[in-house]
Short mmCIF file of N, CA, C and O in Angstrom, two decimals:
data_model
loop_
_atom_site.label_atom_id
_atom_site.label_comp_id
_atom_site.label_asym_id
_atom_site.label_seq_id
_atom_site.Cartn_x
_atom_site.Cartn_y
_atom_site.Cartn_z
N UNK X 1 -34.54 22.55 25.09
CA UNK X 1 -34.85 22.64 23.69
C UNK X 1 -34.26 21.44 22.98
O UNK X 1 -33.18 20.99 23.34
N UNK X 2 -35.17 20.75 21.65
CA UNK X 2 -34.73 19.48 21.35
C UNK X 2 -34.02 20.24 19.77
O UNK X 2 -34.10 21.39 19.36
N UNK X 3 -33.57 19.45 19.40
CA UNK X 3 -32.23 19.60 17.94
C UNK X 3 -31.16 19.52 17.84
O UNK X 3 -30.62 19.66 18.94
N UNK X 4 -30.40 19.33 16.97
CA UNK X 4 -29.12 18.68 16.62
C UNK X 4 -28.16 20.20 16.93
O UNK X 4 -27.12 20.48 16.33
N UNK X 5 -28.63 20.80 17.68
CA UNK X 5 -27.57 22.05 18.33
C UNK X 5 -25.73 21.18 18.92
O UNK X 5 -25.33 20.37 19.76
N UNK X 6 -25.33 21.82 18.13
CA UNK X 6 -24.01 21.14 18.34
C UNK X 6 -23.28 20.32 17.21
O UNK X 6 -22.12 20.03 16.91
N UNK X 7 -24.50 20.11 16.77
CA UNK X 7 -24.09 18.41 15.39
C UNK X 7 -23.56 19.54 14.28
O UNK X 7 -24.42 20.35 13.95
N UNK X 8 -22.56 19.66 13.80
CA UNK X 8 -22.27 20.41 12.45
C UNK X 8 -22.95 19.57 11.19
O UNK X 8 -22.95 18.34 11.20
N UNK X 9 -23.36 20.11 10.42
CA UNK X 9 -24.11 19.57 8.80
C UNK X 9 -23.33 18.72 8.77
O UNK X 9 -22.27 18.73 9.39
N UNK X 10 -23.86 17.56 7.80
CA UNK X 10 -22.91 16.38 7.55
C UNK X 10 -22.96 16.58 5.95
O UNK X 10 -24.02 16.86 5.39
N UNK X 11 -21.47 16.39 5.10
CA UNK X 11 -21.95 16.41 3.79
C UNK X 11 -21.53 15.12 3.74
O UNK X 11 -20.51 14.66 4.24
N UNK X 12 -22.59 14.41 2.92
CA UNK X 12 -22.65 12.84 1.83
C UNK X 12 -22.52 13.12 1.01
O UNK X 12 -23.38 13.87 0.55
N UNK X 13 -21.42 12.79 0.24
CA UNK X 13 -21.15 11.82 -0.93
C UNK X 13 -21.75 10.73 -1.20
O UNK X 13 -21.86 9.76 -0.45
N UNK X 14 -22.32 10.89 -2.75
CA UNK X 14 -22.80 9.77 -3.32
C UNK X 14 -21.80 9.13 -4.34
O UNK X 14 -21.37 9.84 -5.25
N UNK X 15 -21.41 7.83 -4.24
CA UNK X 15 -20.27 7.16 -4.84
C UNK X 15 -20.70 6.53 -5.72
O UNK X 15 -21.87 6.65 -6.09
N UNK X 16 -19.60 5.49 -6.40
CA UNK X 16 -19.81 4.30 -7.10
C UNK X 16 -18.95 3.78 -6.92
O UNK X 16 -18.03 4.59 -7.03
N UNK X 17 -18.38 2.37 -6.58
CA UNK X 17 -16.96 1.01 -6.94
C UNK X 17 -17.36 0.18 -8.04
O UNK X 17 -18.55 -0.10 -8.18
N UNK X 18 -16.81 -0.09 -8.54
CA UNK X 18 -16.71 -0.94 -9.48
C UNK X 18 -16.46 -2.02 -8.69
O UNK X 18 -15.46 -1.66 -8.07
N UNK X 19 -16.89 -3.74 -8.12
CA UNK X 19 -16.41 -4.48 -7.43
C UNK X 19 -17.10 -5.83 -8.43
O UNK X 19 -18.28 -5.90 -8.78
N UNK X 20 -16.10 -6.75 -8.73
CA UNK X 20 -15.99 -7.85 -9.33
C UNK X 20 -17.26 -7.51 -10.53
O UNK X 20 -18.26 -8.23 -10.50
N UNK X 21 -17.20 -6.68 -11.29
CA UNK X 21 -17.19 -6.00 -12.37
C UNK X 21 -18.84 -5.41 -12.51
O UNK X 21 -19.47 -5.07 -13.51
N UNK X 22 -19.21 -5.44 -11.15
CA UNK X 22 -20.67 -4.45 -11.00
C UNK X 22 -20.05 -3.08 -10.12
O UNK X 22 -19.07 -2.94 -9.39
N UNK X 23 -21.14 -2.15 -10.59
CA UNK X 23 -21.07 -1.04 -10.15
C UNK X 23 -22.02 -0.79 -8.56
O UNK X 23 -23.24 -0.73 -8.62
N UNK X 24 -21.42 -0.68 -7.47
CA UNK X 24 -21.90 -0.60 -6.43
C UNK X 24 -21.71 0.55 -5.79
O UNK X 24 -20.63 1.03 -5.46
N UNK X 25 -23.21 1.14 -5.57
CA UNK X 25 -23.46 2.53 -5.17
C UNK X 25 -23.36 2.62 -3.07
O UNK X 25 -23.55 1.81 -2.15
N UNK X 26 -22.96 4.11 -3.18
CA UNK X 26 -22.59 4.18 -1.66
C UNK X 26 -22.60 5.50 -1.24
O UNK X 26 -22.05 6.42 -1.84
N UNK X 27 -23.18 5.58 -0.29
CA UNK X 27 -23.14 7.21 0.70
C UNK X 27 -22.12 7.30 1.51
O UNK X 27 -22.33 6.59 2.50
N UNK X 28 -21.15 7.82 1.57
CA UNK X 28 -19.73 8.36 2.33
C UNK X 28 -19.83 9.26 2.82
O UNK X 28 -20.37 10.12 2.13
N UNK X 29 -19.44 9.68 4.19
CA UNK X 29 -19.60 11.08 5.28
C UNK X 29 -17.59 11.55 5.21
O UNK X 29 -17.10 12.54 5.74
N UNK X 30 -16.91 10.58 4.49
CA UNK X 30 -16.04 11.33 4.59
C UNK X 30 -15.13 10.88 5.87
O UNK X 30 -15.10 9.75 6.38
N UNK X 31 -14.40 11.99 6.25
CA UNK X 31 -13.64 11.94 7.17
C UNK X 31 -12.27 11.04 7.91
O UNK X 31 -12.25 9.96 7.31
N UNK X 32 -11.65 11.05 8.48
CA UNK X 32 -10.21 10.94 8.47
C UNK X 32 -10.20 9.43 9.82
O UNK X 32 -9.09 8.90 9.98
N UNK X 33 -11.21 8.95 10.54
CA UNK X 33 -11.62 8.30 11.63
C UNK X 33 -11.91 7.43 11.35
O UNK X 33 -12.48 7.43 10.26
N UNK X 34 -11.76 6.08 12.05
CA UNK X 34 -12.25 4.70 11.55
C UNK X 34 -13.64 5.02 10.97
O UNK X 34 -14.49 5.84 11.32
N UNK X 35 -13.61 3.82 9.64
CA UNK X 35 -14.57 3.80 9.14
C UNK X 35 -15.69 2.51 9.84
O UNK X 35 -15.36 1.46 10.38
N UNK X 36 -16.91 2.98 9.64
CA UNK X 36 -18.35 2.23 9.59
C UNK X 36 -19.50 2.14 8.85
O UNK X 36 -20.37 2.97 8.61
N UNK X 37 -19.27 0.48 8.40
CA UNK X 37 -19.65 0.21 7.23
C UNK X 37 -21.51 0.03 7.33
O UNK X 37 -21.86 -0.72 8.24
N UNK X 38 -22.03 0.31 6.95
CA UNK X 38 -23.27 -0.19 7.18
C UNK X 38 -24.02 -0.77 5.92
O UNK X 38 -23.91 -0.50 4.72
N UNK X 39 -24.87 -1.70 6.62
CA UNK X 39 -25.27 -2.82 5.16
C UNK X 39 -26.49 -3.20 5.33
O UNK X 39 -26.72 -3.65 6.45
N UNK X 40 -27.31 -3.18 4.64
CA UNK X 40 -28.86 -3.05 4.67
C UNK X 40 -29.26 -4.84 4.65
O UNK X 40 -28.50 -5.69 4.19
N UNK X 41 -30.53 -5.13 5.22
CA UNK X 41 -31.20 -6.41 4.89
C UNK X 41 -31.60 -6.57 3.08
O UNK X 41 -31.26 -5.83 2.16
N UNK X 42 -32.31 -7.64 3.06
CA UNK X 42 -32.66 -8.02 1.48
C UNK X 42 -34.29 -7.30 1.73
O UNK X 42 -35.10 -7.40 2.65
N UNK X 43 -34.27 -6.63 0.59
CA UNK X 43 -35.88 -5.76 -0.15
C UNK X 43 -34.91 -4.27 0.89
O UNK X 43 -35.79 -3.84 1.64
N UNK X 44 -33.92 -3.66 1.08
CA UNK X 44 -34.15 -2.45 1.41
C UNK X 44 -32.54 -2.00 0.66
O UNK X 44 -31.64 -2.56 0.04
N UNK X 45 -32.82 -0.74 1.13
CA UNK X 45 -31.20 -0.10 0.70
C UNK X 45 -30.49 0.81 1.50
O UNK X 45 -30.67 1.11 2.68
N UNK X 46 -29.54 1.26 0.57
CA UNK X 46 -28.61 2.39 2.04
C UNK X 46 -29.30 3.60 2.16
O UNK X 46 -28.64 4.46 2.73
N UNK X 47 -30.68 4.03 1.73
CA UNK X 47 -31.42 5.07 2.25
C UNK X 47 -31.93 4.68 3.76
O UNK X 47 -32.58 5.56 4.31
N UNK X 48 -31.78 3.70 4.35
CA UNK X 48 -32.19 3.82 5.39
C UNK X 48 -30.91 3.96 6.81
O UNK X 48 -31.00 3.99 8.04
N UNK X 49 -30.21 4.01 6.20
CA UNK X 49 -29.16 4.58 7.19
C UNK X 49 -28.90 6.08 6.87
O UNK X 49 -27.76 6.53 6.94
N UNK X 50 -30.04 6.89 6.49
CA UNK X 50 -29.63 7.95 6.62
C UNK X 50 -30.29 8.63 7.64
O UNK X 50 -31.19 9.38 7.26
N UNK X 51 -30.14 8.59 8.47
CA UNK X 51 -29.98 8.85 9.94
C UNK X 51 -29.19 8.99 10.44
O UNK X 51 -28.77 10.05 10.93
N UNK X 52 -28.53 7.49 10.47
CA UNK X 52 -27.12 7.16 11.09
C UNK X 52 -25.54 8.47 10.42
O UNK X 52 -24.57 9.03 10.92
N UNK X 53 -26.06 8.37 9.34
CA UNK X 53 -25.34 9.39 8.33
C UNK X 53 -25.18 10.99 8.80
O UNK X 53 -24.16 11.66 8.96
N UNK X 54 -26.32 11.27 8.94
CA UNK X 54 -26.89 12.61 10.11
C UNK X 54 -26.51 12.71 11.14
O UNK X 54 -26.76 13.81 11.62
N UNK X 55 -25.77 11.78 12.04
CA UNK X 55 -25.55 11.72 13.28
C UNK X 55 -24.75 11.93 13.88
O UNK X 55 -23.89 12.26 13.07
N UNK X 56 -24.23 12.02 15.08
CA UNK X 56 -23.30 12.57 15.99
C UNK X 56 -21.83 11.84 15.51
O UNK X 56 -20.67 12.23 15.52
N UNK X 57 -22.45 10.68 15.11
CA UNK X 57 -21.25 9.86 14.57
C UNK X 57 -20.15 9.88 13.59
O UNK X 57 -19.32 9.02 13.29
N UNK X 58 -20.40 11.32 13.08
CA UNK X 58 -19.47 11.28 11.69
C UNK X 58 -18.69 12.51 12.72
O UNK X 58 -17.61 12.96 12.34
N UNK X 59 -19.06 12.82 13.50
CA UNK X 59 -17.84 13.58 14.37
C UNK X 59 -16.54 12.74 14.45
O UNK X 59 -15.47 13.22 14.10
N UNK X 60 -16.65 11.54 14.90
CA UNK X 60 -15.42 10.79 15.05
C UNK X 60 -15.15 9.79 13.87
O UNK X 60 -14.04 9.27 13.80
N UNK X 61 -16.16 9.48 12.91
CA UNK X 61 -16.02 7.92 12.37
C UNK X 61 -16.36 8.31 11.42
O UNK X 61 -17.35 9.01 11.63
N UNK X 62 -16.00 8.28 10.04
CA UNK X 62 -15.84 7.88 8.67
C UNK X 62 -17.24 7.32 8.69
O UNK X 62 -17.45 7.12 9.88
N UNK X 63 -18.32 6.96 7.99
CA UNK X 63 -19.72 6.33 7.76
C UNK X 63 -19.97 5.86 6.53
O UNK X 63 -19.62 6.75 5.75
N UNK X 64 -20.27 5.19 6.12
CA UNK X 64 -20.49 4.36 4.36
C UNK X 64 -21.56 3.43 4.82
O UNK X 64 -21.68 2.48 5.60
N UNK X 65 -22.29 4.15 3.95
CA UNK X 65 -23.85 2.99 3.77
C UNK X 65 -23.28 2.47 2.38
O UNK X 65 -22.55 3.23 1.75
N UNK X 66 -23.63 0.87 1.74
CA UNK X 66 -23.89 0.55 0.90
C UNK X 66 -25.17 0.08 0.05
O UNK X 66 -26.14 -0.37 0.66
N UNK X 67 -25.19 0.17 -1.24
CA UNK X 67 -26.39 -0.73 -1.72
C UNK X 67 -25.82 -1.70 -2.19
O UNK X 67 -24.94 -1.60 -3.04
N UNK X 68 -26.34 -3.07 -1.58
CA UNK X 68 -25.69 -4.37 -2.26
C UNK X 68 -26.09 -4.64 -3.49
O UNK X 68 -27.20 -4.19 -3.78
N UNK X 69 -25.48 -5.28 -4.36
CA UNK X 69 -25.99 -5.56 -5.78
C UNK X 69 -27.12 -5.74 -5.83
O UNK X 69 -27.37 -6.18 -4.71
N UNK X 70 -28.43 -5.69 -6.63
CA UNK X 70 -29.65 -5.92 -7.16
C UNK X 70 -30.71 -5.11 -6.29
O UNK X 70 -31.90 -5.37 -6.36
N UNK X 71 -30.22 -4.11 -5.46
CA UNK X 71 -30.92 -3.38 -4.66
C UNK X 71 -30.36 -2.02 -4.50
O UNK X 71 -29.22 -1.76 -4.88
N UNK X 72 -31.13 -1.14 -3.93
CA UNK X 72 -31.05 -0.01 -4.37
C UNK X 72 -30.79 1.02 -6.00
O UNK X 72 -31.53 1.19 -6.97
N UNK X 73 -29.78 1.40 -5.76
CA UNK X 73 -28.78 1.80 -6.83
C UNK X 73 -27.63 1.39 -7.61
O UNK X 73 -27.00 1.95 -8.51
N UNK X 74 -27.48 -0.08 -6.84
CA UNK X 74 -26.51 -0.85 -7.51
C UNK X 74 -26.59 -1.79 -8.25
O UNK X 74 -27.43 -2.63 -7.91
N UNK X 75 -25.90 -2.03 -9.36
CA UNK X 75 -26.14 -3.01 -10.52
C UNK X 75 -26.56 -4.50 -9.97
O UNK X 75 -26.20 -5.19 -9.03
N UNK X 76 -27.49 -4.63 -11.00
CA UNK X 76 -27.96 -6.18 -10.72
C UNK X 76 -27.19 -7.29 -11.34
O UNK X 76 -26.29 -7.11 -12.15
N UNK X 77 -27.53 -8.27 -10.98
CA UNK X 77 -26.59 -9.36 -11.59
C UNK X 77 -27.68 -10.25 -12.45
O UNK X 77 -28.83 -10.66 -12.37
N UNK X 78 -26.50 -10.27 -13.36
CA UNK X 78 -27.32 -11.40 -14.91
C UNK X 78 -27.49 -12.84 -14.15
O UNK X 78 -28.51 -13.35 -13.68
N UNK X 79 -26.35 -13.26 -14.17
CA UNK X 79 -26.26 -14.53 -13.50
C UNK X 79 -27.03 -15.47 -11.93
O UNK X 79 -26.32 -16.11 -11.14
N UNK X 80 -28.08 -15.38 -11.84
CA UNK X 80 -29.04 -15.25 -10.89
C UNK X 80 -28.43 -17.22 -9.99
O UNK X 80 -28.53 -17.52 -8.80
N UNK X 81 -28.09 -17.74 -10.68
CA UNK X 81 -27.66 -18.63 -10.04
C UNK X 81 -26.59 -18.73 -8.89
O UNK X 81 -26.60 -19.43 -7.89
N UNK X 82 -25.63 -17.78 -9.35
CA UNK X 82 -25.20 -17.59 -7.73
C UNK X 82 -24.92 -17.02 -7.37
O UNK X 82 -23.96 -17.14 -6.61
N UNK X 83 -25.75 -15.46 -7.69
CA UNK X 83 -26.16 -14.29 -7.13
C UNK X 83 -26.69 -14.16 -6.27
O UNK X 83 -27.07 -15.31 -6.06
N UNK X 84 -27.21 -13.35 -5.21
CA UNK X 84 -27.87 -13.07 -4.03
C UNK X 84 -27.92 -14.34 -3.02
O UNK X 84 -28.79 -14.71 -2.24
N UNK X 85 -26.35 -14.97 -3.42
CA UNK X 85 -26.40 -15.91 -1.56
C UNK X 85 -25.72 -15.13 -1.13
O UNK X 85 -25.39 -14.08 -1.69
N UNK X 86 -25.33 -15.57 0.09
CA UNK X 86 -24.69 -14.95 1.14
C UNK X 86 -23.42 -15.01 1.11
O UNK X 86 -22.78 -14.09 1.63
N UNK X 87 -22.70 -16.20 0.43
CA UNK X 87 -21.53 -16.34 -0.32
C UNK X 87 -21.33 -15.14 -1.15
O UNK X 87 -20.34 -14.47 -0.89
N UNK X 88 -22.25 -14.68 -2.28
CA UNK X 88 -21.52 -13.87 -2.75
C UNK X 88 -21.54 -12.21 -2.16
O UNK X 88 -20.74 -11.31 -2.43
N UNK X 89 -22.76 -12.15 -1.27
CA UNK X 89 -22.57 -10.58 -0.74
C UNK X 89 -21.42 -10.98 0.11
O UNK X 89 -20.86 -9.89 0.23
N UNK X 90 -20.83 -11.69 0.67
CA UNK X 90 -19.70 -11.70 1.76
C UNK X 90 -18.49 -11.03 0.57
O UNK X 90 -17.96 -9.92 0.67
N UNK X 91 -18.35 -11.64 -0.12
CA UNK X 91 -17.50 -11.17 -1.50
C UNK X 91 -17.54 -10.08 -1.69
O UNK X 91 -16.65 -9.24 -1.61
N UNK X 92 -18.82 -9.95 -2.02
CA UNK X 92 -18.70 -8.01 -2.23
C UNK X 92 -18.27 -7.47 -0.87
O UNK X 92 -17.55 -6.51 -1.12
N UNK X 93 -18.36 -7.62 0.32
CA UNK X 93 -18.02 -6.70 1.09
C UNK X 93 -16.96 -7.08 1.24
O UNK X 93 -16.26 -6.27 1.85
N UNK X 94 -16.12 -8.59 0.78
CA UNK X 94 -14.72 -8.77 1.34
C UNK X 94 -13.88 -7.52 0.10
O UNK X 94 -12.82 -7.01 0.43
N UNK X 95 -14.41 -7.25 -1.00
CA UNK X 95 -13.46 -6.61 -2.23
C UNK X 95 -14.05 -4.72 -1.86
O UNK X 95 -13.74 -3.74 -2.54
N UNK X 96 -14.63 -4.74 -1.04
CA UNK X 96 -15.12 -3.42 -0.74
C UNK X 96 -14.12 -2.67 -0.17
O UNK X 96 -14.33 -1.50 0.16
#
């Protein structure tokens, strides 16, 4: 028989941080176990790690999807000039 027989419910938390003065949204599984961060490509968001969120994995490991600034649920940035390089998402995840 196929199903998550065994997997206990996972509850998510839906968050917010405040990080270098945008509001950045996040799904948290919680728990007391190294954490794993997960971080979406550009045009998507942290709805697609919800799977990973569902998974066997929050048995042992803490789980956090993020939405990076200007995507998903998290604040966009005014300043478009040196917004969305890679310089500055490294930033956001270094103050995360």
């Amino acid at each position: 028989m196929k199903g998550n027989m065994g997997i206990k419910k996972t509850i998510i938390s839906k968050k917010t941080a405040s990080i270098n003065g945008l509001a950045v949204s996040y799904l948290d599984t919680g728990g007391n176990g190294l954490s794993i961060l997960f971080v979406h490509g550009n045009s998507a968001s942290k709805r697609i790690f919800e799977k990973q969120l569902k998974s066997s994995l929050v048995e042992k490991y803490r789980l956090i999807a993020l939405d990076l600034p200007g995507h998903g649920e998290s604040a966009w940035v005014d300043n478009t000039d040196k917004a969305y390089s890679m310089a500055f998402f490294t930033g956001i995840l270094a103050d995360f």
